[in-house]
């Protein structure tokens, strides 16, 4: 039985793929993406997941037990093309929910996001169950998706599992089109010894997470016994939280001259509606979630990884 990752070469898919291959063996993972990767080191299939026939065709021709659906347009990009973003984000989810309902695989992972919260949501330690009034296309599609996930679980018994990811930081694959992308960009500028112009305000606190924690949380949720899971919409998940100013300060411990200028744009308005921090007690209680990375540990990993792979000349004392 194979694990199929759709959106396998995006920021999360790239590392989840490697982790699944380590756990289950190289040929038990099938990587699908809308674009061909530069180098194919896994079983790869070209797939446009908005096309129902292609999704069904693939699942009918392979023995798949788990699907990880990571293809989506993120918050900032979705605001530039609202109709298209809604269509893509919902269509890919429905194609997989329907395929699961038809018995073409057993378990579906689909990520939700902190974007499901909105301007009237309590900002600190945002609870699992609270006011949810997202005002971005991305957030609206994630909230609708969560409701549909739970619906397919309740009505058709499909084993669906989901996490509300915060902003994810990784040095291997860049994020694209998100509001939280500034955090990763900051590291690149710091290592090039260039000033960074930040589009989010200096004091805007957001929930974030290092990629290793995000991957670990995903694997833990997917292997948790079904009877332990009280939530089939999507679990709150917390790692760290920081403001751009705090991140810049943490980077300056290792690159003292790093400068940041602030020019907030429309993405600041999106960030302002999202929580500052998240209460993830259900994830902790139901399947033992504990993040491993604090701010300093994440900063060190990011700097070391980027220096080694992209900026060998950078002056840096870790
Ligand atoms: C985004 O910024 O859109 C994403 C997210 C928080 O879901 N990183």
PDB file of C-alpha atoms and ligand atoms in Angstrom:
ATOM      1  CA  UNK A   1       0.000   0.000   0.000  1.00  0.00           C
ATOM      2  CA  UNK A   2       1.334   3.421  -0.947  1.00  0.00           C
ATOM      3  CA  UNK A   3       1.232   6.871   0.570  1.00  0.00           C
ATOM      4  CA  UNK A   4       0.336   9.467  -2.042  1.00  0.00           C
ATOM      5  CA  UNK A   5       1.452  13.067  -1.545  1.00  0.00           C
ATOM      6  CA  UNK A   6      -0.283  15.608  -3.752  1.00  0.00           C
ATOM      7  CA  UNK A   7       1.684  18.858  -3.942  1.00  0.00           C
ATOM      8  CA  UNK A   8       4.767  16.801  -3.116  1.00  0.00           C
ATOM      9  CA  UNK A   9       7.348  19.411  -4.123  1.00  0.00           C
ATOM     10  CA  UNK A  10       5.967  22.355  -2.164  1.00  0.00           C
ATOM     11  CA  UNK A  11       7.366  23.580   1.151  1.00  0.00           C
ATOM     12  CA  UNK A  12       5.754  20.929   3.364  1.00  0.00           C
ATOM     13  CA  UNK A  13       5.444  18.141   0.790  1.00  0.00           C
ATOM     14  CA  UNK A  14       9.189  18.117   0.053  1.00  0.00           C
ATOM     15  CA  UNK A  15      10.089  17.274   3.636  1.00  0.00           C
ATOM     16  CA  UNK A  16       7.066  15.154   4.451  1.00  0.00           C
ATOM     17  CA  UNK A  17       7.953  12.995   1.440  1.00  0.00           C
ATOM     18  CA  UNK A  18      11.454  12.317   2.768  1.00  0.00           C
ATOM     19  CA  UNK A  19      10.104  11.572   6.268  1.00  0.00           C
ATOM     20  CA  UNK A  20       7.499   9.144   4.898  1.00  0.00           C
ATOM     21  CA  UNK A  21      10.110   7.451   2.717  1.00  0.00           C
ATOM     22  CA  UNK A  22      12.349   6.989   5.764  1.00  0.00           C
ATOM     23  CA  UNK A  23       9.498   5.525   7.737  1.00  0.00           C
ATOM     24  CA  UNK A  24       7.874   3.304   5.098  1.00  0.00           C
ATOM     25  CA  UNK A  25      10.580   2.754   2.444  1.00  0.00           C
ATOM     26  CA  UNK A  26      11.408   4.600  -0.779  1.00  0.00           C
ATOM     27  CA  UNK A  27       8.903   2.836  -3.009  1.00  0.00           C
ATOM     28  CA  UNK A  28       5.994   3.079  -0.650  1.00  0.00           C
ATOM     29  CA  UNK A  29       5.666   6.805  -1.317  1.00  0.00           C
ATOM     30  CA  UNK A  30       4.276   8.277  -4.509  1.00  0.00           C
ATOM     31  CA  UNK A  31       4.913  11.959  -5.182  1.00  0.00           C
ATOM     32  CA  UNK A  32       2.405  13.858  -7.303  1.00  0.00           C
ATOM     33  CA  UNK A  33       2.660  17.484  -8.350  1.00  0.00           C
ATOM     34  CA  UNK A  34       1.372  19.784 -11.054  1.00  0.00           C
ATOM     35  CA  UNK A  35       4.962  20.496 -12.149  1.00  0.00           C
ATOM     36  CA  UNK A  36       7.791  18.101 -12.821  1.00  0.00           C
ATOM     37  CA  UNK A  37      10.558  18.455 -10.190  1.00  0.00           C
ATOM     38  CA  UNK A  38      14.143  19.260 -11.273  1.00  0.00           C
ATOM     39  CA  UNK A  39      15.336  15.907 -10.042  1.00  0.00           C
ATOM     40  CA  UNK A  40      13.060  12.962  -9.438  1.00  0.00           C
ATOM     41  CA  UNK A  41      14.268  10.993  -6.470  1.00  0.00           C
ATOM     42  CA  UNK A  42      10.888   9.438  -5.647  1.00  0.00           C
ATOM     43  CA  UNK A  43       8.182   7.660  -7.624  1.00  0.00           C
ATOM     44  CA  UNK A  44       6.729  10.693  -9.380  1.00  0.00           C
ATOM     45  CA  UNK A  45       3.507  11.323 -11.247  1.00  0.00           C
ATOM     46  CA  UNK A  46       2.388  14.534 -12.946  1.00  0.00           C
ATOM     47  CA  UNK A  47      -1.088  15.392 -11.618  1.00  0.00           C
ATOM     48  CA  UNK A  48      -3.509  18.283 -11.812  1.00  0.00           C
ATOM     49  CA  UNK A  49      -5.591  17.512  -8.726  1.00  0.00           C
ATOM     50  CA  UNK A  50      -8.392  19.840  -9.864  1.00  0.00           C
ATOM     51  CA  UNK A  51      -9.181  17.227 -12.560  1.00  0.00           C
ATOM     52  CA  UNK A  52     -11.421  14.629 -10.966  1.00  0.00           C
ATOM     53  CA  UNK A  53     -10.833  12.011 -13.677  1.00  0.00           C
ATOM     54  CA  UNK A  54      -7.062  12.252 -13.286  1.00  0.00           C
ATOM     55  CA  UNK A  55      -7.313  11.891  -9.505  1.00  0.00           C
ATOM     56  CA  UNK A  56      -9.669   8.904  -9.772  1.00  0.00           C
ATOM     57  CA  UNK A  57      -7.579   7.351 -12.572  1.00  0.00           C
ATOM     58  CA  UNK A  58      -4.419   7.515 -10.499  1.00  0.00           C
ATOM     59  CA  UNK A  59      -6.068   6.110  -7.379  1.00  0.00           C
ATOM     60  CA  UNK A  60      -7.709   3.309  -9.375  1.00  0.00           C
ATOM     61  CA  UNK A  61      -4.394   2.271 -10.890  1.00  0.00           C
ATOM     62  CA  UNK A  62      -2.362   2.283  -7.644  1.00  0.00           C
ATOM     63  CA  UNK A  63      -2.890   0.671  -4.272  1.00  0.00           C
ATOM     64  CA  UNK A  64      -2.981   3.718  -1.995  1.00  0.00           C
ATOM     65  CA  UNK A  65      -3.918   3.676   1.670  1.00  0.00           C
ATOM     66  CA  UNK A  66      -3.061   7.255   2.712  1.00  0.00           C
ATOM     67  CA  UNK A  67      -3.348  10.526   0.804  1.00  0.00           C
ATOM     68  CA  UNK A  68      -1.636  13.749   1.907  1.00  0.00           C
ATOM     69  CA  UNK A  69      -3.315  16.589   0.043  1.00  0.00           C
ATOM     70  CA  UNK A  70      -0.970  19.572   0.192  1.00  0.00           C
ATOM     71  CA  UNK A  71      -1.886  21.394  -3.022  1.00  0.00           C
ATOM     72  CA  UNK A  72      -3.414  24.828  -2.332  1.00  0.00           C
ATOM     73  CA  UNK A  73      -3.118  28.536  -3.048  1.00  0.00           C
ATOM     74  CA  UNK A  74      -1.985  30.309   0.139  1.00  0.00           C
ATOM     75  CA  UNK A  75      -3.374  33.493   1.681  1.00  0.00           C
ATOM     76  CA  UNK A  76      -1.543  36.324  -0.107  1.00  0.00           C
ATOM     77  CA  UNK A  77      -1.675  34.710  -3.552  1.00  0.00           C
ATOM     78  CA  UNK A  78      -5.356  33.793  -3.117  1.00  0.00           C
ATOM     79  CA  UNK A  79      -6.246  37.455  -2.459  1.00  0.00           C
ATOM     80  CA  UNK A  80      -4.902  38.298  -5.934  1.00  0.00           C
ATOM     81  CA  UNK A  81      -7.259  35.800  -7.609  1.00  0.00           C
ATOM     82  CA  UNK A  82     -10.206  35.124  -5.282  1.00  0.00           C
ATOM     83  CA  UNK A  83     -12.494  33.141  -7.608  1.00  0.00           C
ATOM     84  CA  UNK A  84      -9.723  30.975  -8.962  1.00  0.00           C
ATOM     85  CA  UNK A  85      -8.311  30.340  -5.484  1.00  0.00           C
ATOM     86  CA  UNK A  86     -11.698  29.278  -4.146  1.00  0.00           C
ATOM     87  CA  UNK A  87     -12.230  26.979  -7.132  1.00  0.00           C
ATOM     88  CA  UNK A  88      -8.809  25.361  -6.852  1.00  0.00           C
ATOM     89  CA  UNK A  89      -8.753  24.995  -3.067  1.00  0.00           C
ATOM     90  CA  UNK A  90     -12.245  23.513  -2.871  1.00  0.00           C
ATOM     91  CA  UNK A  91     -12.112  21.401  -6.039  1.00  0.00           C
ATOM     92  CA  UNK A  92      -8.970  19.511  -5.060  1.00  0.00           C
ATOM     93  CA  UNK A  93     -10.439  18.775  -1.640  1.00  0.00           C
ATOM     94  CA  UNK A  94     -13.762  17.556  -3.043  1.00  0.00           C
ATOM     95  CA  UNK A  95     -12.003  15.331  -5.580  1.00  0.00           C
ATOM     96  CA  UNK A  96     -10.163  13.568  -2.782  1.00  0.00           C
ATOM     97  CA  UNK A  97     -13.129  13.431  -0.399  1.00  0.00           C
ATOM     98  CA  UNK A  98     -15.200  11.802  -3.150  1.00  0.00           C
ATOM     99  CA  UNK A  99     -12.419   9.355  -4.030  1.00  0.00           C
ATOM    100  CA  UNK A 100     -12.158   8.436  -0.345  1.00  0.00           C
ATOM    101  CA  UNK A 101     -15.908   7.970  -0.138  1.00  0.00           C
ATOM    102  CA  UNK A 102     -15.658   5.571  -3.111  1.00  0.00           C
ATOM    103  CA  UNK A 103     -13.100   3.526  -1.154  1.00  0.00           C
ATOM    104  CA  UNK A 104     -10.097   4.396  -3.351  1.00  0.00           C
ATOM    105  CA  UNK A 105      -7.914   4.952  -0.256  1.00  0.00           C
ATOM    106  CA  UNK A 106      -8.344   4.761   3.505  1.00  0.00           C
ATOM    107  CA  UNK A 107      -7.039   7.907   5.227  1.00  0.00           C
ATOM    108  CA  UNK A 108      -6.878  11.544   4.132  1.00  0.00           C
ATOM    109  CA  UNK A 109      -4.596  14.242   5.540  1.00  0.00           C
ATOM    110  CA  UNK A 110      -5.496  17.774   4.501  1.00  0.00           C
ATOM    111  CA  UNK A 111      -3.971  20.829   6.161  1.00  0.00           C
ATOM    112  CA  UNK A 112      -6.050  23.655   7.477  1.00  0.00           C
ATOM    113  CA  UNK A 113      -4.482  26.862   8.791  1.00  0.00           C
ATOM    114  CA  UNK A 114      -4.560  29.587  11.438  1.00  0.00           C
ATOM    115  CA  UNK A 115      -6.230  31.536   8.595  1.00  0.00           C
ATOM    116  CA  UNK A 116      -9.577  29.995   9.644  1.00  0.00           C
ATOM    117  CA  UNK A 117      -9.650  32.587  12.430  1.00  0.00           C
ATOM    118  CA  UNK A 118     -10.679  36.184  11.877  1.00  0.00           C
ATOM    119  CA  UNK A 119     -10.886  39.679  13.330  1.00  0.00           C
ATOM    120  CA  UNK A 120     -13.325  38.727  16.110  1.00  0.00           C
ATOM    121  CA  UNK A 121     -11.456  35.622  17.237  1.00  0.00           C
ATOM    122  CA  UNK A 122      -9.712  35.978  20.628  1.00  0.00           C
ATOM    123  CA  UNK A 123      -6.060  36.587  19.757  1.00  0.00           C
ATOM    124  CA  UNK A 124      -4.157  35.135  22.683  1.00  0.00           C
ATOM    125  CA  UNK A 125      -4.099  31.367  23.166  1.00  0.00           C
ATOM    126  CA  UNK A 126      -6.840  31.075  20.575  1.00  0.00           C
ATOM    127  CA  UNK A 127      -8.985  28.099  21.605  1.00  0.00           C
ATOM    128  CA  UNK A 128      -9.982  25.186  19.413  1.00  0.00           C
ATOM    129  CA  UNK A 129     -13.654  26.209  19.540  1.00  0.00           C
ATOM    130  CA  UNK A 130     -14.233  29.942  19.235  1.00  0.00           C
ATOM    131  CA  UNK A 131     -15.488  32.703  16.935  1.00  0.00           C
ATOM    132  CA  UNK A 132     -14.324  32.004  13.369  1.00  0.00           C
ATOM    133  CA  UNK A 133     -14.937  34.806  10.891  1.00  0.00           C
ATOM    134  CA  UNK A 134     -12.075  34.625   8.369  1.00  0.00           C
ATOM    135  CA  UNK A 135     -12.050  37.449   5.852  1.00  0.00           C
ATOM    136  CA  UNK A 136      -9.561  36.104   3.321  1.00  0.00           C
ATOM    137  CA  UNK A 137     -10.455  33.738   0.466  1.00  0.00           C
ATOM    138  CA  UNK A 138      -7.861  31.307   1.763  1.00  0.00           C
ATOM    139  CA  UNK A 139      -9.274  31.405   5.296  1.00  0.00           C
ATOM    140  CA  UNK A 140     -12.835  31.005   4.055  1.00  0.00           C
ATOM    141  CA  UNK A 141     -11.826  28.017   1.913  1.00  0.00           C
ATOM    142  CA  UNK A 142      -9.969  26.414   4.837  1.00  0.00           C
ATOM    143  CA  UNK A 143     -12.914  26.872   7.196  1.00  0.00           C
ATOM    144  CA  UNK A 144     -15.343  25.464   4.610  1.00  0.00           C
ATOM    145  CA  UNK A 145     -12.892  22.601   4.017  1.00  0.00           C
ATOM    146  CA  UNK A 146     -12.796  21.788   7.718  1.00  0.00           C
ATOM    147  CA  UNK A 147     -16.584  21.529   7.811  1.00  0.00           C
ATOM    148  CA  UNK A 148     -16.561  19.247   4.760  1.00  0.00           C
ATOM    149  CA  UNK A 149     -13.860  17.046   6.288  1.00  0.00           C
ATOM    150  CA  UNK A 150     -16.003  16.505   9.366  1.00  0.00           C
ATOM    151  CA  UNK A 151     -19.080  15.949   7.171  1.00  0.00           C
ATOM    152  CA  UNK A 152     -17.412  13.137   5.205  1.00  0.00           C
ATOM    153  CA  UNK A 153     -16.266  11.567   8.472  1.00  0.00           C
ATOM    154  CA  UNK A 154     -19.725  11.717  10.041  1.00  0.00           C
ATOM    155  CA  UNK A 155     -21.794  10.780   6.971  1.00  0.00           C
ATOM    156  CA  UNK A 156     -19.523   8.362   5.130  1.00  0.00           C
ATOM    157  CA  UNK A 157     -17.063   7.175   7.774  1.00  0.00           C
ATOM    158  CA  UNK A 158     -14.025   8.459   5.844  1.00  0.00           C
ATOM    159  CA  UNK A 159     -10.927   8.607   8.062  1.00  0.00           C
ATOM    160  CA  UNK A 160     -10.011  12.293   7.668  1.00  0.00           C
ATOM    161  CA  UNK A 161      -7.302  14.045   9.713  1.00  0.00           C
ATOM    162  CA  UNK A 162      -6.199  17.658   9.726  1.00  0.00           C
ATOM    163  CA  UNK A 163      -4.018  20.268  11.452  1.00  0.00           C
ATOM    164  CA  UNK A 164      -4.351  24.040  11.527  1.00  0.00           C
ATOM    165  CA  UNK A 165      -0.774  24.812  10.519  1.00  0.00           C
ATOM    166  CA  UNK A 166       0.738  28.109  11.616  1.00  0.00           C
ATOM    167  CA  UNK A 167       3.382  29.803   9.387  1.00  0.00           C
ATOM    168  CA  UNK A 168       6.042  27.183   8.564  1.00  0.00           C
ATOM    169  CA  UNK A 169       9.778  27.908   8.377  1.00  0.00           C
ATOM    170  CA  UNK A 170      12.171  25.671   6.475  1.00  0.00           C
ATOM    171  CA  UNK A 171      15.492  26.172   4.738  1.00  0.00           C
ATOM    172  CA  UNK A 172      15.187  23.391   2.181  1.00  0.00           C
ATOM    173  CA  UNK A 173      12.134  24.522   0.215  1.00  0.00           C
ATOM    174  CA  UNK A 174      10.819  28.087   0.200  1.00  0.00           C
ATOM    175  CA  UNK A 175       7.162  28.799   0.922  1.00  0.00           C
ATOM    176  CA  UNK A 176       5.202  30.623  -1.779  1.00  0.00           C
ATOM    177  CA  UNK A 177       2.266  32.993  -1.688  1.00  0.00           C
ATOM    178  CA  UNK A 178       1.707  33.098   2.079  1.00  0.00           C
ATOM    179  CA  UNK A 179       1.480  35.971   4.547  1.00  0.00           C
ATOM    180  CA  UNK A 180       3.962  34.324   6.900  1.00  0.00           C
ATOM    181  CA  UNK A 181       6.624  33.928   4.150  1.00  0.00           C
ATOM    182  CA  UNK A 182       8.377  37.077   5.448  1.00  0.00           C
ATOM    183  CA  UNK A 183       9.932  35.004   8.218  1.00  0.00           C
ATOM    184  CA  UNK A 184      11.814  32.761   5.787  1.00  0.00           C
ATOM    185  CA  UNK A 185      12.780  35.694   3.520  1.00  0.00           C
ATOM    186  CA  UNK A 186      14.386  37.443   6.477  1.00  0.00           C
ATOM    187  CA  UNK A 187      16.976  34.671   6.838  1.00  0.00           C
ATOM    188  CA  UNK A 188      18.020  34.899   3.193  1.00  0.00           C
ATOM    189  CA  UNK A 189      18.606  38.651   3.398  1.00  0.00           C
ATOM    190  CA  UNK A 190      20.457  38.324   6.689  1.00  0.00           C
ATOM    191  CA  UNK A 191      22.808  35.697   5.229  1.00  0.00           C
ATOM    192  CA  UNK A 192      23.432  37.837   2.133  1.00  0.00           C
ATOM    193  CA  UNK A 193      24.220  40.727   4.518  1.00  0.00           C
ATOM    194  CA  UNK A 194      21.523  42.828   2.859  1.00  0.00           C
ATOM    195  CA  UNK A 195      18.819  44.898   4.594  1.00  0.00           C
ATOM    196  CA  UNK A 196      15.345  43.365   4.481  1.00  0.00           C
ATOM    197  CA  UNK A 197      12.157  45.322   3.785  1.00  0.00           C
ATOM    198  CA  UNK A 198       9.432  43.623   5.777  1.00  0.00           C
ATOM    199  CA  UNK A 199       5.797  43.791   4.605  1.00  0.00           C
ATOM    200  CA  UNK A 200       4.416  42.928   8.053  1.00  0.00           C
ATOM    201  CA  UNK A 201       4.494  45.491  10.889  1.00  0.00           C
ATOM    202  CA  UNK A 202       7.338  45.153  13.454  1.00  0.00           C
ATOM    203  CA  UNK A 203       5.039  44.240  16.349  1.00  0.00           C
ATOM    204  CA  UNK A 204       2.691  41.849  14.502  1.00  0.00           C
ATOM    205  CA  UNK A 205       2.821  38.589  16.446  1.00  0.00           C
ATOM    206  CA  UNK A 206       1.946  35.398  14.581  1.00  0.00           C
ATOM    207  CA  UNK A 207       1.989  31.671  15.367  1.00  0.00           C
ATOM    208  CA  UNK A 208       4.856  29.912  13.576  1.00  0.00           C
ATOM    209  CA  UNK A 209       6.562  26.514  13.507  1.00  0.00           C
ATOM    210  CA  UNK A 210       9.805  24.943  12.333  1.00  0.00           C
ATOM    211  CA  UNK A 211       9.252  22.422   9.528  1.00  0.00           C
ATOM    212  CA  UNK A 212      10.562  19.441  11.530  1.00  0.00           C
ATOM    213  CA  UNK A 213       7.840  20.004  14.108  1.00  0.00           C
ATOM    214  CA  UNK A 214       5.189  20.362  11.382  1.00  0.00           C
ATOM    215  CA  UNK A 215       6.262  17.105   9.737  1.00  0.00           C
ATOM    216  CA  UNK A 216       6.478  15.287  13.065  1.00  0.00           C
ATOM    217  CA  UNK A 217       3.022  16.539  14.090  1.00  0.00           C
ATOM    218  CA  UNK A 218       1.569  15.369  10.787  1.00  0.00           C
ATOM    219  CA  UNK A 219       3.093  11.893  11.129  1.00  0.00           C
ATOM    220  CA  UNK A 220       1.932  11.634  14.745  1.00  0.00           C
ATOM    221  CA  UNK A 221      -1.619  12.601  13.871  1.00  0.00           C
ATOM    222  CA  UNK A 222      -1.720  10.157  10.952  1.00  0.00           C
ATOM    223  CA  UNK A 223      -0.524   7.262  13.078  1.00  0.00           C
ATOM    224  CA  UNK A 224      -2.721   8.036  16.116  1.00  0.00           C
ATOM    225  CA  UNK A 225      -5.406   5.426  16.865  1.00  0.00           C
ATOM    226  CA  UNK A 226      -8.724   6.577  15.375  1.00  0.00           C
ATOM    227  CA  UNK A 227     -10.563   6.213  18.681  1.00  0.00           C
ATOM    228  CA  UNK A 228      -8.266   8.793  20.300  1.00  0.00           C
ATOM    229  CA  UNK A 229      -9.222  11.555  17.861  1.00  0.00           C
ATOM    230  CA  UNK A 230     -11.967  13.812  19.141  1.00  0.00           C
ATOM    231  CA  UNK A 231     -11.591  16.279  16.298  1.00  0.00           C
ATOM    232  CA  UNK A 232     -12.274  15.502  12.640  1.00  0.00           C
ATOM    233  CA  UNK A 233     -12.471  19.082  11.409  1.00  0.00           C
ATOM    234  CA  UNK A 234      -8.904  20.241  12.206  1.00  0.00           C
ATOM    235  CA  UNK A 235      -6.695  20.377  15.306  1.00  0.00           C
ATOM    236  CA  UNK A 236      -5.167  23.604  16.638  1.00  0.00           C
ATOM    237  CA  UNK A 237      -1.379  23.153  16.626  1.00  0.00           C
ATOM    238  CA  UNK A 238       1.127  25.414  18.323  1.00  0.00           C
ATOM    239  CA  UNK A 239       4.898  25.743  17.978  1.00  0.00           C
ATOM    240  CA  UNK A 240       6.347  29.193  18.594  1.00  0.00           C
ATOM    241  CA  UNK A 241       5.112  32.731  18.121  1.00  0.00           C
ATOM    242  CA  UNK A 242       7.076  35.888  17.428  1.00  0.00           C
ATOM    243  CA  UNK A 243       6.935  39.340  15.867  1.00  0.00           C
ATOM    244  CA  UNK A 244       9.181  40.411  12.947  1.00  0.00           C
ATOM    245  CA  UNK A 245      11.114  42.567  15.428  1.00  0.00           C
ATOM    246  CA  UNK A 246      11.733  39.590  17.713  1.00  0.00           C
ATOM    247  CA  UNK A 247      12.803  37.398  14.809  1.00  0.00           C
ATOM    248  CA  UNK A 248      15.230  40.063  13.550  1.00  0.00           C
ATOM    249  CA  UNK A 249      16.676  40.349  17.077  1.00  0.00           C
ATOM    250  CA  UNK A 250      17.082  36.569  17.303  1.00  0.00           C
ATOM    251  CA  UNK A 251      18.909  36.527  13.936  1.00  0.00           C
ATOM    252  CA  UNK A 252      21.128  39.443  15.056  1.00  0.00           C
ATOM    253  CA  UNK A 253      22.563  37.239  17.801  1.00  0.00           C
ATOM    254  CA  UNK A 254      24.416  35.426  15.010  1.00  0.00           C
ATOM    255  CA  UNK A 255      24.562  38.155  12.316  1.00  0.00           C
ATOM    256  CA  UNK A 256      24.967  41.377  14.340  1.00  0.00           C
ATOM    257  CA  UNK A 257      24.734  43.932  11.510  1.00  0.00           C
ATOM    258  CA  UNK A 258      21.386  42.691  10.122  1.00  0.00           C
ATOM    259  CA  UNK A 259      18.958  45.570   9.390  1.00  0.00           C
ATOM    260  CA  UNK A 260      15.208  45.498   8.750  1.00  0.00           C
ATOM    261  CA  UNK A 261      13.001  48.286   7.458  1.00  0.00           C
ATOM    262  CA  UNK A 262       9.204  48.047   7.761  1.00  0.00           C
ATOM    263  CA  UNK A 263       6.822  48.841   4.918  1.00  0.00           C
ATOM    264  CA  UNK A 264       3.559  47.039   5.737  1.00  0.00           C
ATOM    265  CA  UNK A 265       1.325  46.217   2.742  1.00  0.00           C
ATOM    266  CA  UNK A 266      -1.956  44.278   2.273  1.00  0.00           C
ATOM    267  CA  UNK A 267      -0.395  41.241   3.928  1.00  0.00           C
ATOM    268  CA  UNK A 268      -0.199  43.181   7.206  1.00  0.00           C
ATOM    269  CA  UNK A 269      -3.993  43.512   7.076  1.00  0.00           C
ATOM    270  CA  UNK A 270      -4.277  39.744   6.697  1.00  0.00           C
ATOM    271  CA  UNK A 271      -1.807  39.116   9.545  1.00  0.00           C
ATOM    272  CA  UNK A 272      -3.711  41.518  11.805  1.00  0.00           C
ATOM    273  CA  UNK A 273      -6.799  39.272  11.676  1.00  0.00           C
ATOM    274  CA  UNK A 274      -4.906  36.109  12.676  1.00  0.00           C
ATOM    275  CA  UNK A 275      -4.155  34.908  16.227  1.00  0.00           C
ATOM    276  CA  UNK A 276      -1.042  35.852  18.208  1.00  0.00           C
ATOM    277  CA  UNK A 277      -0.791  32.433  19.809  1.00  0.00           C
ATOM    278  CA  UNK A 278      -2.678  29.144  19.790  1.00  0.00           C
ATOM    279  CA  UNK A 279      -4.065  26.863  22.471  1.00  0.00           C
ATOM    280  CA  UNK A 280      -3.457  23.322  21.231  1.00  0.00           C
ATOM    281  CA  UNK A 281      -4.598  21.346  24.279  1.00  0.00           C
ATOM    282  CA  UNK A 282      -6.683  18.884  22.223  1.00  0.00           C
ATOM    283  CA  UNK A 283      -3.644  17.860  20.157  1.00  0.00           C
ATOM    284  CA  UNK A 284      -1.610  17.462  23.353  1.00  0.00           C
ATOM    285  CA  UNK A 285      -4.284  15.420  25.095  1.00  0.00           C
ATOM    286  CA  UNK A 286      -5.474  13.278  22.180  1.00  0.00           C
ATOM    287  CA  UNK A 287      -2.221  12.258  20.544  1.00  0.00           C
ATOM    288  CA  UNK A 288       0.584  13.580  22.735  1.00  0.00           C
ATOM    289  CA  UNK A 289       1.690  16.596  20.675  1.00  0.00           C
ATOM    290  CA  UNK A 290       4.773  18.480  21.966  1.00  0.00           C
ATOM    291  CA  UNK A 291       6.790  20.852  19.732  1.00  0.00           C
ATOM    292  CA  UNK A 292      10.591  20.523  19.933  1.00  0.00           C
ATOM    293  CA  UNK A 293      11.736  23.857  18.500  1.00  0.00           C
ATOM    294  CA  UNK A 294      11.794  27.179  20.354  1.00  0.00           C
ATOM    295  CA  UNK A 295      12.745  30.447  18.657  1.00  0.00           C
ATOM    296  CA  UNK A 296      16.509  30.190  19.174  1.00  0.00           C
ATOM    297  CA  UNK A 297      16.733  26.529  18.160  1.00  0.00           C
ATOM    298  CA  UNK A 298      14.742  27.263  14.999  1.00  0.00           C
ATOM    299  CA  UNK A 299      16.939  30.280  14.138  1.00  0.00           C
ATOM    300  CA  UNK A 300      20.116  28.219  14.530  1.00  0.00           C
ATOM    301  CA  UNK A 301      18.754  25.418  12.328  1.00  0.00           C
ATOM    302  CA  UNK A 302      17.651  27.869   9.641  1.00  0.00           C
ATOM    303  CA  UNK A 303      20.983  29.716   9.581  1.00  0.00           C
ATOM    304  CA  UNK A 304      23.088  26.555   9.622  1.00  0.00           C
ATOM    305  CA  UNK A 305      21.034  24.892   6.875  1.00  0.00           C
ATOM    306  CA  UNK A 306      20.987  27.921   4.590  1.00  0.00           C
ATOM    307  CA  UNK A 307      24.671  28.687   5.086  1.00  0.00           C
ATOM    308  CA  UNK A 308      25.642  25.134   4.258  1.00  0.00           C
ATOM    309  CA  UNK A 309      23.497  24.870   1.127  1.00  0.00           C
ATOM    310  CA  UNK A 310      23.177  28.389  -0.273  1.00  0.00           C
ATOM    311  CA  UNK A 311      25.419  30.928   1.440  1.00  0.00           C
ATOM    312  CA  UNK A 312      28.796  29.288   2.221  1.00  0.00           C
ATOM    313  CA  UNK A 313      30.470  32.730   2.224  1.00  0.00           C
ATOM    314  CA  UNK A 314      28.166  34.180   4.900  1.00  0.00           C
ATOM    315  CA  UNK A 315      29.860  35.331   8.090  1.00  0.00           C
ATOM    316  CA  UNK A 316      28.139  33.665  10.954  1.00  0.00           C
ATOM    317  CA  UNK A 317      29.114  32.334  14.362  1.00  0.00           C
ATOM    318  CA  UNK A 318      26.695  29.722  15.633  1.00  0.00           C
TER     319      UNK A 318
HETATM  320  C1  LIG B   1      -0.049  31.655   4.833  1.00  0.00           C
HETATM  321  O1  LIG B   1       0.629  32.575   5.288  1.00  0.00           O
HETATM  322  O2  LIG B   1      -0.943  31.806   3.999  1.00  0.00           O
HETATM  323  C2  LIG B   1       0.206  30.249   5.330  1.00  0.00           C
HETATM  324  C3  LIG B   1      -0.697  29.891   6.454  1.00  0.00           C
HETATM  325  C4  LIG B   1      -0.537  30.515   7.771  1.00  0.00           C
HETATM  326  O3  LIG B   1      -1.551  29.066   6.285  1.00  0.00           O
HETATM  327  N1  LIG B   1       1.569  30.120   5.727  1.00  0.00           N
END
